[in-house]
Coordinates of C-alpha atoms in Angstrom, one line a residue:
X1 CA 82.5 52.8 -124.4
X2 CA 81.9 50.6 -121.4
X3 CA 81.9 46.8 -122.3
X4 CA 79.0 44.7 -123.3
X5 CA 78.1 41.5 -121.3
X6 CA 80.0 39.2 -123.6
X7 CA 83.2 41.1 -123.0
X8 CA 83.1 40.9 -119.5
X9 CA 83.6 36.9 -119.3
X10 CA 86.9 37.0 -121.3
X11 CA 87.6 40.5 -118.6
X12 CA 87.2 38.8 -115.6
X13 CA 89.3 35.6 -116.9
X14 CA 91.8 38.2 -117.3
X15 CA 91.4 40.1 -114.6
X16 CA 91.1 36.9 -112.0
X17 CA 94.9 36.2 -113.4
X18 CA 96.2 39.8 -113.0
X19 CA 94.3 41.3 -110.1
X20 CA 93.8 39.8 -106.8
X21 CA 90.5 41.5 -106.5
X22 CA 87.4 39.1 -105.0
X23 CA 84.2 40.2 -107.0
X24 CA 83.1 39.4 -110.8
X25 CA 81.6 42.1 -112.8
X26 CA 78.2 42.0 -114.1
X27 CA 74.3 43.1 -112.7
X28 CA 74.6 41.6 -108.8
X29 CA 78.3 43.3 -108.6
X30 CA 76.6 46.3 -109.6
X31 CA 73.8 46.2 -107.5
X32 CA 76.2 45.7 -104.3
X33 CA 77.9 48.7 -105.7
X34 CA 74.7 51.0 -105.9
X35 CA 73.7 49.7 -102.2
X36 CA 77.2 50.4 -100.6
X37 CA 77.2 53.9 -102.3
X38 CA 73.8 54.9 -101.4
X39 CA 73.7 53.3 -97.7
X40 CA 77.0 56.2 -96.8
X41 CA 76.0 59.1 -99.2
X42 CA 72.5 59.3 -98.5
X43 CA 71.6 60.1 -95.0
X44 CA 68.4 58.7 -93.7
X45 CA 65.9 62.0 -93.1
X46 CA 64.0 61.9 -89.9
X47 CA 60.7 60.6 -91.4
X48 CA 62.7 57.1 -91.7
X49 CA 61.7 56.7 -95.5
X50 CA 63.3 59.4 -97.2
X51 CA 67.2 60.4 -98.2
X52 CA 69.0 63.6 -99.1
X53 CA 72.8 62.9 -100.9
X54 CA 75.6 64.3 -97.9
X55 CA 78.2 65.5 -100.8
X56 CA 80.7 64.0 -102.7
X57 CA 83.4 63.9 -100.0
X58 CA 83.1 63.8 -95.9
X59 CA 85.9 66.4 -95.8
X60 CA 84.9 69.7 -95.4
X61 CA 85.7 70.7 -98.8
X62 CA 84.8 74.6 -98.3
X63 CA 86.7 75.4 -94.9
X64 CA 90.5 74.4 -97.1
X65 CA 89.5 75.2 -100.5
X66 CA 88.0 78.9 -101.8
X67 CA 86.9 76.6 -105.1
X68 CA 86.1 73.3 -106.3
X69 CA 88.6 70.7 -108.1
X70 CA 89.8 71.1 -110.9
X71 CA 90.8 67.8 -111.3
X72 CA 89.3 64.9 -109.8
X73 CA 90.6 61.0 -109.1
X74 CA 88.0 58.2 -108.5
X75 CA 90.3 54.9 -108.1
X76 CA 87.6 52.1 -108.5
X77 CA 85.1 54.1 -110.1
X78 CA 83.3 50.7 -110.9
X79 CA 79.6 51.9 -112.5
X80 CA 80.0 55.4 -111.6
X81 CA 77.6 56.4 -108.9
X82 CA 79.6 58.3 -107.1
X83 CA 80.8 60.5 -109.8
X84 CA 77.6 60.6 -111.1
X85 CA 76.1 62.5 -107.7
X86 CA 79.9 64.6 -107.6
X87 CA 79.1 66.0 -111.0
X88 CA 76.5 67.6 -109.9
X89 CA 78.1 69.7 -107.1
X90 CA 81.4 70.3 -108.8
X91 CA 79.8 70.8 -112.5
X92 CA 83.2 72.5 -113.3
X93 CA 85.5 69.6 -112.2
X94 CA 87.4 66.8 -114.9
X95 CA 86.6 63.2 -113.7
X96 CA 88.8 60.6 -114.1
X97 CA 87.3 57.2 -113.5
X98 CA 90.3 54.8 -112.7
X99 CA 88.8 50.8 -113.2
X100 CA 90.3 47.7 -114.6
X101 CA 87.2 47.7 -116.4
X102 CA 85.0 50.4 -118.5
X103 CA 81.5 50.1 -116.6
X104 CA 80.7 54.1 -117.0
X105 CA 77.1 54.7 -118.6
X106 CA 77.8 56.0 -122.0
X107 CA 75.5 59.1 -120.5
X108 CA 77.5 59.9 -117.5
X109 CA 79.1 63.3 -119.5
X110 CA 81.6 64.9 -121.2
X111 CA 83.4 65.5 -118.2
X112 CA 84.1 62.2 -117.3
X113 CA 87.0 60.3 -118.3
X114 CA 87.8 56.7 -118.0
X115 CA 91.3 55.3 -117.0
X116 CA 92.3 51.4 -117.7
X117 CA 94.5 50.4 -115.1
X118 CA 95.3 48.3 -112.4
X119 CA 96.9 49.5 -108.7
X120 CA 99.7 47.2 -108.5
X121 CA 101.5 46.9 -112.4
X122 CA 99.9 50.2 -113.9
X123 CA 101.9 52.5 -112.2
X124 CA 105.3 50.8 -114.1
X125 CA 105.4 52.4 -117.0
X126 CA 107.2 50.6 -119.7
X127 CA 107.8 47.7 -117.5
X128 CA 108.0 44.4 -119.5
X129 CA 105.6 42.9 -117.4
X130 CA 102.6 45.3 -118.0
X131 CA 100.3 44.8 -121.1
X132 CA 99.7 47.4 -123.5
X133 CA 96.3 48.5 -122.5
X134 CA 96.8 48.9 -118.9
X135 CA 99.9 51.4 -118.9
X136 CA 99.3 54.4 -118.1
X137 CA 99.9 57.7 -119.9
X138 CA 102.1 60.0 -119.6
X139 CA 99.6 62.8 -119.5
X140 CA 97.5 60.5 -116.6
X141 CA 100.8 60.2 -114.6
X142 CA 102.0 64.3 -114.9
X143 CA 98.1 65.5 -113.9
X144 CA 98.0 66.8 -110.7
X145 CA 94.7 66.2 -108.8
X146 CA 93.1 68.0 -106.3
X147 CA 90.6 65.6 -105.1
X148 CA 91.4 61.6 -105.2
X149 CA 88.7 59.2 -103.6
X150 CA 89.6 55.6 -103.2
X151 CA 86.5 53.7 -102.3
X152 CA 85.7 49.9 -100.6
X153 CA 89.5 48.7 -102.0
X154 CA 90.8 46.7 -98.8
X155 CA 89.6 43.7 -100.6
X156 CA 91.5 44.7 -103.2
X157 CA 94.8 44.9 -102.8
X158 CA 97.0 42.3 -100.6
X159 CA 98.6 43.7 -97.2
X160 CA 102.3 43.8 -98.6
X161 CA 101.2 46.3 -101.3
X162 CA 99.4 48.8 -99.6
X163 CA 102.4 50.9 -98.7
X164 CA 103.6 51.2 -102.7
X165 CA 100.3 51.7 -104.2
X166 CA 99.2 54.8 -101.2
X167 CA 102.9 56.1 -102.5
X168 CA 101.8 55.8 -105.8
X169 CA 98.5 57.8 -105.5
X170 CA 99.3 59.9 -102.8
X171 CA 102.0 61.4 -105.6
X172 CA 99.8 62.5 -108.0
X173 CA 98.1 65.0 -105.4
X174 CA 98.3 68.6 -106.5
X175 CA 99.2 71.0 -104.0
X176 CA 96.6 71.2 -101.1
X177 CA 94.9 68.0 -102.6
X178 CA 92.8 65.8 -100.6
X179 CA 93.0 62.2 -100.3
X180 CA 90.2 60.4 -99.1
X181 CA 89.7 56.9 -98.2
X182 CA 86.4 55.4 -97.5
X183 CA 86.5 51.4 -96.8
X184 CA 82.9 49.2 -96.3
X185 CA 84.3 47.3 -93.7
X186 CA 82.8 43.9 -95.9
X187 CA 84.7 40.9 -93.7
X188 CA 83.4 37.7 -95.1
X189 CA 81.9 34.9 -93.2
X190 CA 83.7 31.4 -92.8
X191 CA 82.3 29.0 -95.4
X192 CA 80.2 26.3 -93.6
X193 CA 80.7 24.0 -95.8
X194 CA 83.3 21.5 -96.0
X195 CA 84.5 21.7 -100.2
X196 CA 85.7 18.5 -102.5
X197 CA 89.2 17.9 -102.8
X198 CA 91.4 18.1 -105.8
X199 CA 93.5 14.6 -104.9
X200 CA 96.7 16.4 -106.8
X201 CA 96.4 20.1 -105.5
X202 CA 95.1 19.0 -101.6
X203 CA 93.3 22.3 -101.7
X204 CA 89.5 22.8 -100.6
X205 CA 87.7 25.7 -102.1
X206 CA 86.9 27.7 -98.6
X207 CA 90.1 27.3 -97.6
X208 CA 91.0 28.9 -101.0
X209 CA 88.5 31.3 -100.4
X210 CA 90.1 32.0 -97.0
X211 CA 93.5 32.1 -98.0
X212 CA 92.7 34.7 -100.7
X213 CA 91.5 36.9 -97.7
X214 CA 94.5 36.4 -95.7
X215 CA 97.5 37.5 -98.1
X216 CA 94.9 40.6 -97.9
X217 CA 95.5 41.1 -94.6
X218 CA 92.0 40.5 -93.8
X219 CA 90.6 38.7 -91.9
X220 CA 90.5 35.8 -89.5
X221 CA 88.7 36.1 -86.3
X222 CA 91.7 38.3 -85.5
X223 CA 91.8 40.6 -87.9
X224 CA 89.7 43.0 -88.6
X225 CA 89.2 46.6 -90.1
X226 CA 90.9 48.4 -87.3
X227 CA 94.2 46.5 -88.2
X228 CA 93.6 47.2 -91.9
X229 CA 92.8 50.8 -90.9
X230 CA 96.4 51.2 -88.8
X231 CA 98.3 49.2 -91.6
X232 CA 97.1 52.7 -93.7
X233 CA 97.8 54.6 -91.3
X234 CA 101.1 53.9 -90.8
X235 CA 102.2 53.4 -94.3
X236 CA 100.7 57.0 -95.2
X237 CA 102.9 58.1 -92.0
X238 CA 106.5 57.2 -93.2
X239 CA 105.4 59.4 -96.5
X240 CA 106.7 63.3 -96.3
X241 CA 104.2 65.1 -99.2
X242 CA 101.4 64.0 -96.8
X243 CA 99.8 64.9 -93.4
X244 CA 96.9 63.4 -91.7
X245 CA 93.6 65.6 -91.5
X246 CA 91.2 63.0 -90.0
X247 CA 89.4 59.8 -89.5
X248 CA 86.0 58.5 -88.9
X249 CA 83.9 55.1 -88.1
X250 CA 80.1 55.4 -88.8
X251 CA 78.3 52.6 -88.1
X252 CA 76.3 50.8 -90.6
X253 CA 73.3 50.1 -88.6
X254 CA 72.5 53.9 -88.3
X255 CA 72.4 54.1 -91.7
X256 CA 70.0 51.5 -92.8
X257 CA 68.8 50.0 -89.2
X258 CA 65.7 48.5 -90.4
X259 CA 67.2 46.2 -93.4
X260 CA 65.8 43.1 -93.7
X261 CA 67.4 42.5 -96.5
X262 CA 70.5 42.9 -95.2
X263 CA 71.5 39.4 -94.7
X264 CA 70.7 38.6 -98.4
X265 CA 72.9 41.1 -99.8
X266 CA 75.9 39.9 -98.3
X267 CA 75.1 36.2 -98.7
X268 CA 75.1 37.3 -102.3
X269 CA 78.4 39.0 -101.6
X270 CA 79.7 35.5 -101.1
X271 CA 78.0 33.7 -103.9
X272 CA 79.8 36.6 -105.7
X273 CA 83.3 35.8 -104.4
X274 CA 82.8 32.0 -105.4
X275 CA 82.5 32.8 -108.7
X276 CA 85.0 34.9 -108.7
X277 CA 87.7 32.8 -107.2
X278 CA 86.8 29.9 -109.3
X279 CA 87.3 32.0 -112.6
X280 CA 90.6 33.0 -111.6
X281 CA 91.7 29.2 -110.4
X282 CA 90.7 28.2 -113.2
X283 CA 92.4 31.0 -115.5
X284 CA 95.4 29.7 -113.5
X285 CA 95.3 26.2 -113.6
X286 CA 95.1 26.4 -117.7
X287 CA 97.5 28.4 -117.4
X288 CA 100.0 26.3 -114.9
X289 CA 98.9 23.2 -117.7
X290 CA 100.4 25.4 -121.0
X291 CA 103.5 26.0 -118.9
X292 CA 103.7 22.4 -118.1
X293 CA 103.3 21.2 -121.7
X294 CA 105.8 23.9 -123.1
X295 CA 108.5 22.9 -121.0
X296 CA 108.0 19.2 -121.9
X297 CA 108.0 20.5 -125.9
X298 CA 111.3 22.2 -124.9
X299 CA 112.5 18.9 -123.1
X300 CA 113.1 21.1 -120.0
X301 CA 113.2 19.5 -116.7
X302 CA 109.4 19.7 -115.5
X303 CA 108.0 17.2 -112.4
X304 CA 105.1 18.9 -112.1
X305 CA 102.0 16.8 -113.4
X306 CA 98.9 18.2 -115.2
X307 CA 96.0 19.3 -113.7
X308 CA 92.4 17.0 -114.2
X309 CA 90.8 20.7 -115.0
X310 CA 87.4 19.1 -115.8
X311 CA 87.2 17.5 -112.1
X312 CA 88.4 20.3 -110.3
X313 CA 86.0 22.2 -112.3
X314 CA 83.2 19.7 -111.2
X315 CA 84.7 20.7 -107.4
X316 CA 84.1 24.0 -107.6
X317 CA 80.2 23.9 -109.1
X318 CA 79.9 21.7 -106.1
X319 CA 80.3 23.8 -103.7
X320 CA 79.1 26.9 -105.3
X321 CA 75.6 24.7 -105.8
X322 CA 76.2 24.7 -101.8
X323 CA 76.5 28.2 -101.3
X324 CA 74.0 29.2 -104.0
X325 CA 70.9 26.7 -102.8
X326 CA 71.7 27.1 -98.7
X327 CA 69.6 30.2 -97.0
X328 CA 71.0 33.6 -96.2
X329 CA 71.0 32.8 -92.3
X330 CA 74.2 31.1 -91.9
X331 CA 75.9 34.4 -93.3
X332 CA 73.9 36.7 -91.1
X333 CA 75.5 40.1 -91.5
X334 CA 76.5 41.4 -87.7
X335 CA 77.1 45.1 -88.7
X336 CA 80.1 46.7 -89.7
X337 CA 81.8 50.0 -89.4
X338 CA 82.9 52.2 -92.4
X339 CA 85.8 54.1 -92.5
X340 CA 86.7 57.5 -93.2
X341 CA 90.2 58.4 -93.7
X342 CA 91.6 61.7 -94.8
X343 CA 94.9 62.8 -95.9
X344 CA 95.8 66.7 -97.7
X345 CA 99.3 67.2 -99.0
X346 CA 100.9 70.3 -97.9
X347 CA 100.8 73.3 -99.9
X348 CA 103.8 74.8 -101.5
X349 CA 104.6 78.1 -100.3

């Protein structure tokens, strides 16, 4: 059953500690969600007001395959949009919604499974280091699928990782499988604000905020999709169960060029990442303190001195009050590109 509202706090504390992943869960999250999916998978009909859903996948599905998936692998399902719409064209097909968290309608079907996990532990089955919940099964991990989908996730995981985790996935492809990759092409503004400073850390909230994008991979001035886009590239490359079928930019402003909303969306996209970044600090900094007081109860060698958590809390409301109560304009949206990568493992002769 998915979680209720009071679950999610003690989730996200969890998940801020474990996952490097920049958005909270809860009703904005999932309206973001709902936008990104419907602005790609609906296409605009020629009366301007009106949409008609494309299909589940941009590959065509029907010139490789004489019938639908069997089994089928959404990594980030998040609320289940998109599975909800593939249902209906592949009525036959077993979903598996991979999530760190269970946000799946309790109406979504029969068909529809949901898989606890996290990209970069999950996969290490029996590993010391990976709780309980989030390891994988056995049955999850011998499953061959023909169709996985991996959706919006270069946010997600940090540049280093990229090339295990693609290794990861890309081996659970049946024969003939597809593996698609579709990324939003979100690149945050810089924060316009200058942030307090914790006197015992030295470290501003936006250039925490930035830093978190950067062991990502993403995204100074400098870097941008296309890098992010080549990094995949070449890390599915080096792999030999996988060949490249094709790749695809579509801009966002022909999907939804008369937006005025737009700007507000992803200025709430930020306001989202602020909230997210300050439950994890703050899940780490209680954390770093416990650490810090065992070793002193052990009489083991410690210099490190104890965090003022209440004033660095303080900090970060600060600045969130900055980025919640300033308008939308200074994080005008400039357009952005999505990407459309797919990959098909070889079949076995």
């Amino acid at each position: 059953m998915p979680v209720d509202e009071n679950q999610l706090l003690e989730l996200n504390t969890l998940q801020g500690v474990m996952l490097p992943y920049p958005l909270q869960v809860g009703e904005e999250a999932r309206k973001l969600e709902k936008y990104l999916y419907g602005l790609l998978y609906n296409r605009l009909r020629s009366n301007g007001i009106d949409r008609v859903y494309i299909g589940p996948t941009f590959h065509k599905w029907s010139t490789t395959h004489c019938r639908p998936p069997t089994n089928v692998l959404d990594i980030g399902a998040g609320y289940g949009y998109w599975i909800r719409d593939a249902r209906e064209v592949w009525p036959t097909a077993n979903f598996y919604a991979f999530d760190f968290h269970n946000l799946l309608p309790s109406t979504i079907g029969p068909n529809v499974h949901h898989v606890q996990g996290d990209l970069l532990s999950s996969f290490a089955i029996g590993g010391p280091r990976v709780p309980l919940e989030l390891r994988l099964s056995p049955e999850f991990l011998e499953r061959r699928y023909d169709y996985i989908r991996m959706a919006n996730m270069s946010l997600a995981i940090s540049w280093d990782e990229w090339p295990k985790v693609l290794k990861n996935l890309t081996s659970l492809l049946a024969s003939g499988g597809i593996f698609e990759l579709v990324d939003d092409g979100w690149f945050p503004p810089v924060f316009e604000f200058v942030a307090p400073i914790e006197p015992q850390k030295r470290y501003t909230y936006d250039r925490a905020f930035q830093d978190m994008l950067h062991i990502r991979g993403i995204r100074g001035a400098d870097i941008a999709q296309k890098h992010w886009a080549k990094h995949v590239l070449t890390s599915l490359g080096k792999l030999s169960n996988i060949q490249h079928v094709s790749i695809e930019h579509k801009d966002v402003s022909t999907y939804e060029p008369d937006d005025l909303q737009m700007s507000y969306r992803w200025w709430r996209t930020l306001v989202l990442g602020a909230d997210a970044i300050e439950a994890r600090f703050m899940a780490w900094l209680y954390q770093e303190n416990a650490e810090i007081d065992r070793n002193r109860s052990m009489r083991l060698q410690e210099v490190r001195e104890k965090t003022n958590i209440p004033q660095w809390i303080e900090d970060f409301h600060q600045l969130r009050d900055l980025v919640k109560l300033s308008s939308p304009d200074p994080y005008v949206y400039n357009g952005s590109t999505f990407a459309i990568m797919i990959f098909q493992r070889p079949r076995q002769a």
